[in-house]
Amino acid sequence: QQELFSVLKAYSVLNPKVGYFQAQAPVAAFLLMHMPAVQAFWCLVSISDKYLSGYYNPGLEVLQRDGDILHALLRRTAPAVHRHLVKHKVEPVLYATEWFLCALTRTLPWDSLLRVWDCFLCEGVKVLFKAALVILAGALGPAKVRKRACGLCETLEVLRHPP
């Protein structure tokens, strides 16, 4: 916990425009599981600057834009899932915010997360979009699941606990 605090505090000092952003904690914690604090700090800086640039800025405009992009991609790749979300007024900001801000660290099972992060670090943020599309198709792809998720709250509950 002390190392996590140190990494996040150092980031907030380095980047006072962003300061402390709660969603960085799972990312920093994930990094600390794989490397010492100094390396985790510099990795967090690089990831925040290169891959998640703008995600932690006040206003979250970049996150909103990426949610809209995800929604458009979903319309092309999984039209039935897209129609379900539109029908129940489930906006991307309601389910994808945590996915993107935390780079899926709080969403995926450990083995899947490790593989996604391998790809994420090599290929960039497009991997988060690909993983999000797989999560959506896996969680809401089956017609019987969509039928059970008959409203906004039920749909969000399915997306909070993807298969």
JSON list of C-alpha atoms in Angstrom, two decimals:
[
{"chain": "A", "resi": 1, "resn": "GLN", "atom": "CA", "xyz": [0.00, 0.00, 0.00]},
{"chain": "A", "resi": 2, "resn": "GLN", "atom": "CA", "xyz": [2.85, 2.37, 0.78]},
{"chain": "A", "resi": 3, "resn": "GLU", "atom": "CA", "xyz": [4.41, 1.79, -2.63]},
{"chain": "A", "resi": 4, "resn": "LEU", "atom": "CA", "xyz": [1.05, 2.40, -4.32]},
{"chain": "A", "resi": 5, "resn": "PHE", "atom": "CA", "xyz": [0.65, 5.64, -2.38]},
{"chain": "A", "resi": 6, "resn": "SER", "atom": "CA", "xyz": [4.20, 6.70, -3.33]},
{"chain": "A", "resi": 7, "resn": "VAL", "atom": "CA", "xyz": [3.70, 5.99, -7.03]},
{"chain": "A", "resi": 8, "resn": "LEU", "atom": "CA", "xyz": [0.39, 7.86, -7.18]},
{"chain": "A", "resi": 9, "resn": "LYS", "atom": "CA", "xyz": [1.71, 10.79, -5.13]},
{"chain": "A", "resi": 10, "resn": "ALA", "atom": "CA", "xyz": [4.79, 11.05, -7.35]},
{"chain": "A", "resi": 11, "resn": "TYR", "atom": "CA", "xyz": [2.57, 11.05, -10.44]},
{"chain": "A", "resi": 12, "resn": "SER", "atom": "CA", "xyz": [0.39, 13.81, -9.01]},
{"chain": "A", "resi": 13, "resn": "VAL", "atom": "CA", "xyz": [3.50, 15.92, -8.31]},
{"chain": "A", "resi": 14, "resn": "LEU", "atom": "CA", "xyz": [4.91, 15.26, -11.79]},
{"chain": "A", "resi": 15, "resn": "ASN", "atom": "CA", "xyz": [1.60, 16.05, -13.49]},
{"chain": "A", "resi": 16, "resn": "PRO", "atom": "CA", "xyz": [-0.25, 18.61, -11.34]},
{"chain": "A", "resi": 17, "resn": "LYS", "atom": "CA", "xyz": [-2.73, 19.30, -14.18]},
{"chain": "A", "resi": 18, "resn": "VAL", "atom": "CA", "xyz": [-4.14, 15.81, -13.64]},
{"chain": "A", "resi": 19, "resn": "GLY", "atom": "CA", "xyz": [-3.09, 15.38, -10.01]},
{"chain": "A", "resi": 20, "resn": "TYR", "atom": "CA", "xyz": [-4.43, 12.32, -8.26]},
{"chain": "A", "resi": 21, "resn": "PHE", "atom": "CA", "xyz": [-7.04, 10.40, -10.22]},
{"chain": "A", "resi": 22, "resn": "GLN", "atom": "CA", "xyz": [-8.62, 7.45, -8.43]},
{"chain": "A", "resi": 23, "resn": "ALA", "atom": "CA", "xyz": [-8.82, 5.29, -11.56]},
{"chain": "A", "resi": 24, "resn": "GLN", "atom": "CA", "xyz": [-5.03, 5.29, -11.82]},
{"chain": "A", "resi": 25, "resn": "ALA", "atom": "CA", "xyz": [-4.76, 3.23, -8.61]},
{"chain": "A", "resi": 26, "resn": "PRO", "atom": "CA", "xyz": [-5.72, -0.13, -10.20]},
{"chain": "A", "resi": 27, "resn": "VAL", "atom": "CA", "xyz": [-3.32, 0.53, -13.08]},
{"chain": "A", "resi": 28, "resn": "ALA", "atom": "CA", "xyz": [-0.49, 1.43, -10.70]},
{"chain": "A", "resi": 29, "resn": "ALA", "atom": "CA", "xyz": [-1.29, -1.57, -8.49]},
{"chain": "A", "resi": 30, "resn": "PHE", "atom": "CA", "xyz": [-1.18, -3.88, -11.50]},
{"chain": "A", "resi": 31, "resn": "LEU", "atom": "CA", "xyz": [2.22, -2.47, -12.46]},
{"chain": "A", "resi": 32, "resn": "LEU", "atom": "CA", "xyz": [3.52, -2.84, -8.89]},
{"chain": "A", "resi": 33, "resn": "MET", "atom": "CA", "xyz": [2.70, -6.55, -9.04]},
{"chain": "A", "resi": 34, "resn": "HIS", "atom": "CA", "xyz": [5.24, -6.89, -11.83]},
{"chain": "A", "resi": 35, "resn": "MET", "atom": "CA", "xyz": [8.01, -4.41, -11.03]},
{"chain": "A", "resi": 36, "resn": "PRO", "atom": "CA", "xyz": [9.58, -2.22, -8.34]},
{"chain": "A", "resi": 37, "resn": "ALA", "atom": "CA", "xyz": [7.96, 1.11, -7.46]},
{"chain": "A", "resi": 38, "resn": "VAL", "atom": "CA", "xyz": [10.33, 3.31, -9.46]},
{"chain": "A", "resi": 39, "resn": "GLN", "atom": "CA", "xyz": [9.77, 1.29, -12.63]},
{"chain": "A", "resi": 40, "resn": "ALA", "atom": "CA", "xyz": [6.03, 1.16, -11.95]},
{"chain": "A", "resi": 41, "resn": "PHE", "atom": "CA", "xyz": [5.99, 4.95, -11.63]},
{"chain": "A", "resi": 42, "resn": "TRP", "atom": "CA", "xyz": [7.74, 5.50, -14.96]},
{"chain": "A", "resi": 43, "resn": "CYS", "atom": "CA", "xyz": [5.54, 2.90, -16.64]},
{"chain": "A", "resi": 44, "resn": "LEU", "atom": "CA", "xyz": [2.46, 4.67, -15.27]},
{"chain": "A", "resi": 45, "resn": "VAL", "atom": "CA", "xyz": [3.80, 7.96, -16.66]},
{"chain": "A", "resi": 46, "resn": "SER", "atom": "CA", "xyz": [4.42, 6.39, -20.07]},
{"chain": "A", "resi": 47, "resn": "ILE", "atom": "CA", "xyz": [1.08, 4.60, -20.21]},
{"chain": "A", "resi": 48, "resn": "SER", "atom": "CA", "xyz": [-0.79, 7.72, -19.08]},
{"chain": "A", "resi": 49, "resn": "ASP", "atom": "CA", "xyz": [1.02, 9.90, -21.63]},
{"chain": "A", "resi": 50, "resn": "LYS", "atom": "CA", "xyz": [1.13, 7.53, -24.59]},
{"chain": "A", "resi": 51, "resn": "TYR", "atom": "CA", "xyz": [-1.88, 5.23, -24.36]},
{"chain": "A", "resi": 52, "resn": "LEU", "atom": "CA", "xyz": [-4.35, 6.85, -21.98]},
{"chain": "A", "resi": 53, "resn": "SER", "atom": "CA", "xyz": [-3.55, 10.44, -22.87]},
{"chain": "A", "resi": 54, "resn": "GLY", "atom": "CA", "xyz": [-6.41, 12.70, -21.89]},
{"chain": "A", "resi": 55, "resn": "TYR", "atom": "CA", "xyz": [-8.32, 9.99, -20.01]},
{"chain": "A", "resi": 56, "resn": "TYR", "atom": "CA", "xyz": [-7.46, 11.52, -16.65]},
{"chain": "A", "resi": 57, "resn": "ASN", "atom": "CA", "xyz": [-7.95, 15.17, -17.62]},
{"chain": "A", "resi": 58, "resn": "PRO", "atom": "CA", "xyz": [-10.78, 17.17, -16.07]},
{"chain": "A", "resi": 59, "resn": "GLY", "atom": "CA", "xyz": [-13.94, 16.92, -18.15]},
{"chain": "A", "resi": 60, "resn": "LEU", "atom": "CA", "xyz": [-13.11, 13.44, -19.49]},
{"chain": "A", "resi": 61, "resn": "GLU", "atom": "CA", "xyz": [-13.74, 14.55, -23.09]},
{"chain": "A", "resi": 62, "resn": "VAL", "atom": "CA", "xyz": [-11.33, 11.95, -24.49]},
{"chain": "A", "resi": 63, "resn": "LEU", "atom": "CA", "xyz": [-13.11, 9.23, -22.57]},
{"chain": "A", "resi": 64, "resn": "GLN", "atom": "CA", "xyz": [-16.48, 10.40, -23.91]},
{"chain": "A", "resi": 65, "resn": "ARG", "atom": "CA", "xyz": [-15.08, 10.40, -27.45]},
{"chain": "A", "resi": 66, "resn": "ASP", "atom": "CA", "xyz": [-13.71, 6.88, -27.05]},
{"chain": "A", "resi": 67, "resn": "GLY", "atom": "CA", "xyz": [-17.07, 5.74, -25.67]},
{"chain": "A", "resi": 68, "resn": "ASP", "atom": "CA", "xyz": [-18.71, 7.09, -28.82]},
{"chain": "A", "resi": 69, "resn": "ILE", "atom": "CA", "xyz": [-16.13, 5.29, -30.96]},
{"chain": "A", "resi": 70, "resn": "LEU", "atom": "CA", "xyz": [-16.79, 2.05, -29.07]},
{"chain": "A", "resi": 71, "resn": "HIS", "atom": "CA", "xyz": [-20.54, 2.51, -29.64]},
{"chain": "A", "resi": 72, "resn": "ALA", "atom": "CA", "xyz": [-19.97, 2.97, -33.40]},
{"chain": "A", "resi": 73, "resn": "LEU", "atom": "CA", "xyz": [-17.68, -0.06, -33.56]},
{"chain": "A", "resi": 74, "resn": "LEU", "atom": "CA", "xyz": [-20.27, -2.12, -31.71]},
{"chain": "A", "resi": 75, "resn": "ARG", "atom": "CA", "xyz": [-22.94, -1.12, -34.24]},
{"chain": "A", "resi": 76, "resn": "ARG", "atom": "CA", "xyz": [-20.73, -2.61, -36.99]},
{"chain": "A", "resi": 77, "resn": "THR", "atom": "CA", "xyz": [-19.46, -5.71, -35.17]},
{"chain": "A", "resi": 78, "resn": "ALA", "atom": "CA", "xyz": [-22.39, -6.79, -33.00]},
{"chain": "A", "resi": 79, "resn": "PRO", "atom": "CA", "xyz": [-25.59, -5.14, -34.27]},
{"chain": "A", "resi": 80, "resn": "ALA", "atom": "CA", "xyz": [-27.92, -7.12, -31.98]},
{"chain": "A", "resi": 81, "resn": "VAL", "atom": "CA", "xyz": [-25.95, -6.06, -28.90]},
{"chain": "A", "resi": 82, "resn": "HIS", "atom": "CA", "xyz": [-25.87, -2.47, -30.17]},
{"chain": "A", "resi": 83, "resn": "ARG", "atom": "CA", "xyz": [-29.65, -2.46, -30.69]},
{"chain": "A", "resi": 84, "resn": "HIS", "atom": "CA", "xyz": [-30.16, -3.84, -27.19]},
{"chain": "A", "resi": 85, "resn": "LEU", "atom": "CA", "xyz": [-28.04, -1.08, -25.64]},
{"chain": "A", "resi": 86, "resn": "VAL", "atom": "CA", "xyz": [-29.81, 1.62, -27.66]},
{"chain": "A", "resi": 87, "resn": "LYS", "atom": "CA", "xyz": [-33.26, 0.21, -26.82]},
{"chain": "A", "resi": 88, "resn": "HIS", "atom": "CA", "xyz": [-32.51, 0.38, -23.10]},
{"chain": "A", "resi": 89, "resn": "LYS", "atom": "CA", "xyz": [-30.63, 3.70, -23.32]},
{"chain": "A", "resi": 90, "resn": "VAL", "atom": "CA", "xyz": [-27.39, 2.18, -22.03]},
{"chain": "A", "resi": 91, "resn": "GLU", "atom": "CA", "xyz": [-24.79, 4.77, -22.99]},
{"chain": "A", "resi": 92, "resn": "PRO", "atom": "CA", "xyz": [-21.09, 3.80, -23.19]},
{"chain": "A", "resi": 93, "resn": "VAL", "atom": "CA", "xyz": [-20.25, 6.18, -20.36]},
{"chain": "A", "resi": 94, "resn": "LEU", "atom": "CA", "xyz": [-22.31, 3.93, -18.06]},
{"chain": "A", "resi": 95, "resn": "TYR", "atom": "CA", "xyz": [-20.31, 0.76, -18.67]},
{"chain": "A", "resi": 96, "resn": "ALA", "atom": "CA", "xyz": [-17.07, 1.60, -20.48]},
{"chain": "A", "resi": 97, "resn": "THR", "atom": "CA", "xyz": [-15.78, 4.36, -18.21]},
{"chain": "A", "resi": 98, "resn": "GLU", "atom": "CA", "xyz": [-14.23, 1.98, -15.71]},
{"chain": "A", "resi": 99, "resn": "TRP", "atom": "CA", "xyz": [-13.03, -0.34, -18.46]},
{"chain": "A", "resi": 100, "resn": "PHE", "atom": "CA", "xyz": [-11.05, 2.42, -20.17]},
{"chain": "A", "resi": 101, "resn": "LEU", "atom": "CA", "xyz": [-9.95, 4.46, -17.15]},
{"chain": "A", "resi": 102, "resn": "CYS", "atom": "CA", "xyz": [-8.63, 1.36, -15.36]},
{"chain": "A", "resi": 103, "resn": "ALA", "atom": "CA", "xyz": [-7.42, -0.29, -18.59]},
{"chain": "A", "resi": 104, "resn": "LEU", "atom": "CA", "xyz": [-9.59, -3.33, -17.77]},
{"chain": "A", "resi": 105, "resn": "THR", "atom": "CA", "xyz": [-7.65, -4.09, -14.56]},
{"chain": "A", "resi": 106, "resn": "ARG", "atom": "CA", "xyz": [-10.88, -4.26, -12.55]},
{"chain": "A", "resi": 107, "resn": "THR", "atom": "CA", "xyz": [-12.89, -6.13, -15.18]},
{"chain": "A", "resi": 108, "resn": "LEU", "atom": "CA", "xyz": [-11.07, -9.14, -16.56]},
{"chain": "A", "resi": 109, "resn": "PRO", "atom": "CA", "xyz": [-9.98, -12.38, -14.89]},
{"chain": "A", "resi": 110, "resn": "TRP", "atom": "CA", "xyz": [-6.25, -12.42, -14.12]},
{"chain": "A", "resi": 111, "resn": "ASP", "atom": "CA", "xyz": [-5.15, -14.69, -17.00]},
{"chain": "A", "resi": 112, "resn": "SER", "atom": "CA", "xyz": [-7.15, -12.70, -19.53]},
{"chain": "A", "resi": 113, "resn": "LEU", "atom": "CA", "xyz": [-5.91, -9.43, -18.10]},
{"chain": "A", "resi": 114, "resn": "LEU", "atom": "CA", "xyz": [-2.28, -10.49, -18.46]},
{"chain": "A", "resi": 115, "resn": "ARG", "atom": "CA", "xyz": [-2.81, -11.38, -22.12]},
{"chain": "A", "resi": 116, "resn": "VAL", "atom": "CA", "xyz": [-4.75, -8.18, -22.86]},
{"chain": "A", "resi": 117, "resn": "TRP", "atom": "CA", "xyz": [-2.03, -6.11, -21.19]},
{"chain": "A", "resi": 118, "resn": "ASP", "atom": "CA", "xyz": [0.69, -7.86, -23.21]},
{"chain": "A", "resi": 119, "resn": "CYS", "atom": "CA", "xyz": [-1.15, -6.75, -26.34]},
{"chain": "A", "resi": 120, "resn": "PHE", "atom": "CA", "xyz": [-2.03, -3.32, -24.89]},
{"chain": "A", "resi": 121, "resn": "LEU", "atom": "CA", "xyz": [1.61, -2.50, -24.15]},
{"chain": "A", "resi": 122, "resn": "CYS", "atom": "CA", "xyz": [2.63, -3.58, -27.66]},
{"chain": "A", "resi": 123, "resn": "GLU", "atom": "CA", "xyz": [-0.26, -2.24, -29.73]},
{"chain": "A", "resi": 124, "resn": "GLY", "atom": "CA", "xyz": [-1.79, 0.56, -27.68]},
{"chain": "A", "resi": 125, "resn": "VAL", "atom": "CA", "xyz": [-5.29, 1.64, -26.81]},
{"chain": "A", "resi": 126, "resn": "LYS", "atom": "CA", "xyz": [-6.91, -0.14, -29.77]},
{"chain": "A", "resi": 127, "resn": "VAL", "atom": "CA", "xyz": [-6.53, -3.31, -27.71]},
{"chain": "A", "resi": 128, "resn": "LEU", "atom": "CA", "xyz": [-8.86, -1.84, -25.08]},
{"chain": "A", "resi": 129, "resn": "PHE", "atom": "CA", "xyz": [-11.46, -1.32, -27.80]},
{"chain": "A", "resi": 130, "resn": "LYS", "atom": "CA", "xyz": [-11.04, -4.88, -29.07]},
{"chain": "A", "resi": 131, "resn": "ALA", "atom": "CA", "xyz": [-11.32, -6.30, -25.56]},
{"chain": "A", "resi": 132, "resn": "ALA", "atom": "CA", "xyz": [-14.36, -4.14, -24.80]},
{"chain": "A", "resi": 133, "resn": "LEU", "atom": "CA", "xyz": [-16.08, -5.41, -27.96]},
{"chain": "A", "resi": 134, "resn": "VAL", "atom": "CA", "xyz": [-15.34, -9.01, -26.94]},
{"chain": "A", "resi": 135, "resn": "ILE", "atom": "CA", "xyz": [-16.70, -8.35, -23.44]},
{"chain": "A", "resi": 136, "resn": "LEU", "atom": "CA", "xyz": [-19.88, -6.82, -24.86]},
{"chain": "A", "resi": 137, "resn": "ALA", "atom": "CA", "xyz": [-20.42, -9.59, -27.39]},
{"chain": "A", "resi": 138, "resn": "GLY", "atom": "CA", "xyz": [-19.69, -12.26, -24.79]},
{"chain": "A", "resi": 139, "resn": "ALA", "atom": "CA", "xyz": [-21.93, -10.74, -22.15]},
{"chain": "A", "resi": 140, "resn": "LEU", "atom": "CA", "xyz": [-24.87, -9.67, -24.31]},
{"chain": "A", "resi": 141, "resn": "GLY", "atom": "CA", "xyz": [-24.40, -11.75, -27.46]},
{"chain": "A", "resi": 142, "resn": "PRO", "atom": "CA", "xyz": [-26.70, -14.64, -26.54]},
{"chain": "A", "resi": 143, "resn": "ALA", "atom": "CA", "xyz": [-30.35, -13.78, -27.21]},
{"chain": "A", "resi": 144, "resn": "LYS", "atom": "CA", "xyz": [-31.47, -15.38, -23.93]},
{"chain": "A", "resi": 145, "resn": "VAL", "atom": "CA", "xyz": [-29.16, -13.04, -21.98]},
{"chain": "A", "resi": 146, "resn": "ARG", "atom": "CA", "xyz": [-30.48, -9.99, -23.84]},
{"chain": "A", "resi": 147, "resn": "LYS", "atom": "CA", "xyz": [-34.03, -11.14, -23.11]},
{"chain": "A", "resi": 148, "resn": "ARG", "atom": "CA", "xyz": [-33.23, -11.47, -19.38]},
{"chain": "A", "resi": 149, "resn": "ALA", "atom": "CA", "xyz": [-31.51, -8.07, -19.35]},
{"chain": "A", "resi": 150, "resn": "CYS", "atom": "CA", "xyz": [-34.81, -6.33, -20.00]},
{"chain": "A", "resi": 151, "resn": "GLY", "atom": "CA", "xyz": [-33.88, -2.83, -18.84]},
{"chain": "A", "resi": 152, "resn": "LEU", "atom": "CA", "xyz": [-31.07, -0.43, -18.16]},
{"chain": "A", "resi": 153, "resn": "CYS", "atom": "CA", "xyz": [-30.25, -1.71, -14.67]},
{"chain": "A", "resi": 154, "resn": "GLU", "atom": "CA", "xyz": [-30.39, -5.37, -15.66]},
{"chain": "A", "resi": 155, "resn": "THR", "atom": "CA", "xyz": [-28.14, -4.73, -18.67]},
{"chain": "A", "resi": 156, "resn": "LEU", "atom": "CA", "xyz": [-25.60, -2.86, -16.57]},
{"chain": "A", "resi": 157, "resn": "GLU", "atom": "CA", "xyz": [-25.61, -5.70, -14.05]},
{"chain": "A", "resi": 158, "resn": "VAL", "atom": "CA", "xyz": [-24.76, -8.18, -16.82]},
{"chain": "A", "resi": 159, "resn": "LEU", "atom": "CA", "xyz": [-21.93, -5.90, -17.98]},
{"chain": "A", "resi": 160, "resn": "ARG", "atom": "CA", "xyz": [-20.55, -5.53, -14.45]},
{"chain": "A", "resi": 161, "resn": "HIS", "atom": "CA", "xyz": [-20.00, -9.28, -14.28]},
{"chain": "A", "resi": 162, "resn": "PRO", "atom": "CA", "xyz": [-19.02, -10.37, -17.79]},
{"chain": "A", "resi": 163, "resn": "PRO", "atom": "CA", "xyz": [-18.52, -14.07, -18.53]}
]
